[in-house]
Tab-separated table of C-alpha atoms in Angstrom:
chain	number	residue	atom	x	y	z
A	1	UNK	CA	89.645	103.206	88.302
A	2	UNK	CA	93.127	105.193	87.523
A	3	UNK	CA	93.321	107.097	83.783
A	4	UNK	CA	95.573	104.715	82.244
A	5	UNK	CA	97.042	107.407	79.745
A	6	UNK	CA	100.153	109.451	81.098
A	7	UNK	CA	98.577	113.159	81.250
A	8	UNK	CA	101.667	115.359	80.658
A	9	UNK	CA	99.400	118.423	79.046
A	10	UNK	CA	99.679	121.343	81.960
A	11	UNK	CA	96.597	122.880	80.745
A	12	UNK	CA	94.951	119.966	80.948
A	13	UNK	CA	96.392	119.216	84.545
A	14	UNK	CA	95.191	122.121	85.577
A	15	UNK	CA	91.779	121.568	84.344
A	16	UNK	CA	92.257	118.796	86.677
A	17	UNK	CA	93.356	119.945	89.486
A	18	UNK	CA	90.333	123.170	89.571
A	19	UNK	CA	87.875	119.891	88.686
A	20	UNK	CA	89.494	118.173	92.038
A	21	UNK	CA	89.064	121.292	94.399
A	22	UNK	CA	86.048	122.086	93.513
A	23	UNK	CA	84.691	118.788	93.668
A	24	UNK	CA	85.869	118.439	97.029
A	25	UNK	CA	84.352	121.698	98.248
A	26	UNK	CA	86.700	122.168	100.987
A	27	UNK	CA	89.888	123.351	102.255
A	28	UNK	CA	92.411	120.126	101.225
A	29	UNK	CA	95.834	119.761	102.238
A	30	UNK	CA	98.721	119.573	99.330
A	31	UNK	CA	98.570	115.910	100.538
A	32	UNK	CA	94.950	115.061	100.646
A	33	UNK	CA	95.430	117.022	96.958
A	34	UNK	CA	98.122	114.788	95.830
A	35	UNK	CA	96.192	111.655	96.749
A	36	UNK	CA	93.064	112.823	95.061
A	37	UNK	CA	94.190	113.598	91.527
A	38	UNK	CA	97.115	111.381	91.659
A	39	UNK	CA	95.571	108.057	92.426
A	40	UNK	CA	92.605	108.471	90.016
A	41	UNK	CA	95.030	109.976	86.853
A	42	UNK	CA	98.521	108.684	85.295
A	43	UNK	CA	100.208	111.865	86.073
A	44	UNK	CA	103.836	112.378	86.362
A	45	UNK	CA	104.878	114.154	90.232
A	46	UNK	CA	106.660	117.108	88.718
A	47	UNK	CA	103.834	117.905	86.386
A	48	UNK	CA	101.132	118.007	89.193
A	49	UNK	CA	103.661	120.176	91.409
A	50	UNK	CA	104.011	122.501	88.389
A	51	UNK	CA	100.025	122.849	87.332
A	52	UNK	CA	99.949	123.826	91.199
A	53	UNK	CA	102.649	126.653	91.619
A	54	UNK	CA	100.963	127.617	87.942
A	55	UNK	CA	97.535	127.800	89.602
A	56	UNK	CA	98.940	129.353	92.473
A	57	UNK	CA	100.701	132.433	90.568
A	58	UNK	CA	97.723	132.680	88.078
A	59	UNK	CA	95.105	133.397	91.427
A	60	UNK	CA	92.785	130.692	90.898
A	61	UNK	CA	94.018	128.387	94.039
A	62	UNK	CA	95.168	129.822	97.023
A	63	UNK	CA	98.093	127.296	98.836
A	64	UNK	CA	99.280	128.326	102.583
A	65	UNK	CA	100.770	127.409	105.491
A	66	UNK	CA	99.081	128.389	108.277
A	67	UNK	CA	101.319	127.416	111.023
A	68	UNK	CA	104.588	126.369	108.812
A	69	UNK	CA	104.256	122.810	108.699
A	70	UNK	CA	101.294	121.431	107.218
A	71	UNK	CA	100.280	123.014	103.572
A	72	UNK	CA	97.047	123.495	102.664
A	73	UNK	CA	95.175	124.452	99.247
A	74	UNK	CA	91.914	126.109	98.169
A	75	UNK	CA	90.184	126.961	95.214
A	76	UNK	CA	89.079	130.589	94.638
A	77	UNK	CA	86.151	132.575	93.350
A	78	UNK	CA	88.236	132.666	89.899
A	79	UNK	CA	89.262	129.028	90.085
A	80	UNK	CA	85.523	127.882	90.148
A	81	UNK	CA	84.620	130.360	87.093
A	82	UNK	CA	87.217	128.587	85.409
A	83	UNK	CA	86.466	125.098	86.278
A	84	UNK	CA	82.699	125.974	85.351
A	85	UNK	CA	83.766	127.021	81.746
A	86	UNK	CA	86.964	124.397	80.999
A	87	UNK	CA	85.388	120.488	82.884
A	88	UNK	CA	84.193	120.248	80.065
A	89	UNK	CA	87.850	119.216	78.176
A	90	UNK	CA	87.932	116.508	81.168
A	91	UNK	CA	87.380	113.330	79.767
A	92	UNK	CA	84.241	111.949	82.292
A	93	UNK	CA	86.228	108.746	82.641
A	94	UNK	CA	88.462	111.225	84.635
A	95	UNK	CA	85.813	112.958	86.009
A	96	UNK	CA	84.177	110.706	87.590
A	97	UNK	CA	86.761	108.526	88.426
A	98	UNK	CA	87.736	111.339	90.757
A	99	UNK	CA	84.238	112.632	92.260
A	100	UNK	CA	83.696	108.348	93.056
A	101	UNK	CA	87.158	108.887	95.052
A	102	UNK	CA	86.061	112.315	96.995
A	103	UNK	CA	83.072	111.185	98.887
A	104	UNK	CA	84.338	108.233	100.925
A	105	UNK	CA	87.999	109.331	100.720
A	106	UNK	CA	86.595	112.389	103.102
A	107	UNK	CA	84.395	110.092	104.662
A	108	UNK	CA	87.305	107.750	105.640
A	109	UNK	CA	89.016	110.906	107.116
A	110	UNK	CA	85.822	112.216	109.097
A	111	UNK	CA	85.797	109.311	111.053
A	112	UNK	CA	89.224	108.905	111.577
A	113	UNK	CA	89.105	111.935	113.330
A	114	UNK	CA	85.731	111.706	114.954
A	115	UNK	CA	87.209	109.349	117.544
A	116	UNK	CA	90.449	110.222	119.478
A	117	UNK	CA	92.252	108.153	122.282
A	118	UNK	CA	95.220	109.608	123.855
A	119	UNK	CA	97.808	108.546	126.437
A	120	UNK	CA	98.403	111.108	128.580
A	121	UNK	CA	101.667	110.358	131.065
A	122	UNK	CA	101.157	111.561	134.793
A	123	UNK	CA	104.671	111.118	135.549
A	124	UNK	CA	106.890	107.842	134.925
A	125	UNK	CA	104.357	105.199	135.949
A	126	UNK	CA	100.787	106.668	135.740
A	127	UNK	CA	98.885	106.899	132.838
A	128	UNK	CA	95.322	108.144	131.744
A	129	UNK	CA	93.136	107.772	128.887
A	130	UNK	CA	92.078	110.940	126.967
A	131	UNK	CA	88.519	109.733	125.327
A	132	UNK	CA	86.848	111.789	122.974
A	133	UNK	CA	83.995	111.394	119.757
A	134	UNK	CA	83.318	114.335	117.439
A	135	UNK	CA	80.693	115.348	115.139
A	136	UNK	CA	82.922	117.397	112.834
A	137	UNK	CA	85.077	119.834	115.534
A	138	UNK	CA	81.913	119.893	118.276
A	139	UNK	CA	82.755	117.253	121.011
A	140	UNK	CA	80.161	114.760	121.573
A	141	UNK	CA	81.465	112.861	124.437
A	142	UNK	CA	85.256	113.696	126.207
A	143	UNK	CA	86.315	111.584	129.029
A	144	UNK	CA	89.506	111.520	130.817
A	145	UNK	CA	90.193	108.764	132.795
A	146	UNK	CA	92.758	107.266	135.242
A	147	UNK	CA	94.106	103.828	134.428
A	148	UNK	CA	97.326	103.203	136.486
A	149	UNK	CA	99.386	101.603	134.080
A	150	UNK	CA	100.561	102.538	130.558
A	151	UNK	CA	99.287	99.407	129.224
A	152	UNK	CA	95.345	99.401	130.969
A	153	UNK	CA	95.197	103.051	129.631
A	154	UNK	CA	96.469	101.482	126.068
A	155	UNK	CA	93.615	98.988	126.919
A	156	UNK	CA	91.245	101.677	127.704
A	157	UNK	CA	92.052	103.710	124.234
A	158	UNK	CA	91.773	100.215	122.073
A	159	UNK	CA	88.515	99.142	123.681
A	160	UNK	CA	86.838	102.620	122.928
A	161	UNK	CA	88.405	103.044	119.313
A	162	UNK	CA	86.676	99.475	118.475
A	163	UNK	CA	83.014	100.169	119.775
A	164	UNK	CA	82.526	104.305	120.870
A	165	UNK	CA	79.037	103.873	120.307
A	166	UNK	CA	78.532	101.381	123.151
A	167	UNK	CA	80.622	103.448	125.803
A	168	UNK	CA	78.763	106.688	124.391
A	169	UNK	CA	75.652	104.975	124.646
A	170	UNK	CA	76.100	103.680	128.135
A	171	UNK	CA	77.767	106.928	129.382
A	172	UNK	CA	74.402	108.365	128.367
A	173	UNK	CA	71.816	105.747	129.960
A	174	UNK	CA	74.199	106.475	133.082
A	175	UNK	CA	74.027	110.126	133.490
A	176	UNK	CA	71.065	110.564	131.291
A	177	UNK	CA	68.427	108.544	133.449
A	178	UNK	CA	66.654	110.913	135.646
A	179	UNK	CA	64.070	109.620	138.148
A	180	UNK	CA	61.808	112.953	138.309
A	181	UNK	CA	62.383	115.884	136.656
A	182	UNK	CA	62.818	118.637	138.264
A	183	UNK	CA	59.640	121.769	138.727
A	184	UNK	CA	61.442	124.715	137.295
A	185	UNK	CA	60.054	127.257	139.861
A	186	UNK	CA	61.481	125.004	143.191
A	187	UNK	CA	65.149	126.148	144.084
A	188	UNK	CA	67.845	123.020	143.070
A	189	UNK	CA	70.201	122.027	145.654
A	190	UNK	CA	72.817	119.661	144.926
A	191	UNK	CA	71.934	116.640	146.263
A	192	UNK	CA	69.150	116.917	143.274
């Protein structure tokens, strides 16, 4: 539910803002930050860009760019003894409006990224599927695969998008099911 009151107080704003980043307990991009405080509370673009550079200047958010193109903000030792001391002129409505908003807006975002399906062009007329699912950054499963045509490897990236779980699954049974296991003192060879 969005604050239906126009917040135009900057200290207030601010409060917001170090309630936001600390809620979210993470590194956030300036969009992800935008979206957050923005969608839960009636406050005016300009304001919310100068509460930020304010922050920013003050020390108690840190906002950089690592590689010039995506902008990214965090809140700092001195950011979180503020928000500890000043939440409390947050109205809860506001509050909790935005810690409701955190948990599956990251969760939305976590498993947009935790499965990937890429086209990869071997020259004008072959195509292969680039397969992966994530926990986080460590790679469960990566397959790359050969499909032919641009459309069979769209095919291939579609079908695994809509159930990974199956092909991870069966992938697994596959290469997982082991007749015998090996005795650790006999030498392998590789028709094992």
């Amino acid at each position: 539910m969005i604050y239906k009151r126009e917040i135009t107080d900057q200290v207030k704003i601010q409060y917001i803002i170090l309630y936001t980043l600390n809620e979210a307990n993470r590194i956030v991009t300036h969009d992800q930050l935008t979206s957050l405080v923005l969608d839960k509370c009636n406050i005016p673009f300009t304001e919310f860009r100068i509460a930020v550079d304010n922050l920013e200047k003050i020390g108690h958010i840190r906002v950089f760019s690592p590689d010039g193109t995506q902008t990214y903000c965090e809140i700092l030792p001195i950011g979180k003894q503020a928000n500890a001391i000043f939440q409390k002129r947050i109205p809860n409505s506001i509050k909790q409006s935005i810690k409701d908003y955190i948990k599956p807006f990251f969760r939305e975002e976590i498993i947009k990224r935790s499965v990937v399906g890429e086209l990869l062009p071997l020259n004008e007329n072959e195509y292969m599927a680039d397969l992966g699912l994530y926990d986080g950054n460590t790679p469960i499963m990566k397959l790359s695969m050969y499909a032919g045509t641009r459309s069979y490897a769209n095919s291939m990236i579609r079908e695994f998008k809509r159930d990974p779980q199956t092909v991870y699954e069966t992938v697994l049974e596959l290469l997982g099911n082991e007749k015998e296991p090996p005795k650790s003192d006999e030498p392998q060879s590789l028709d094992d």
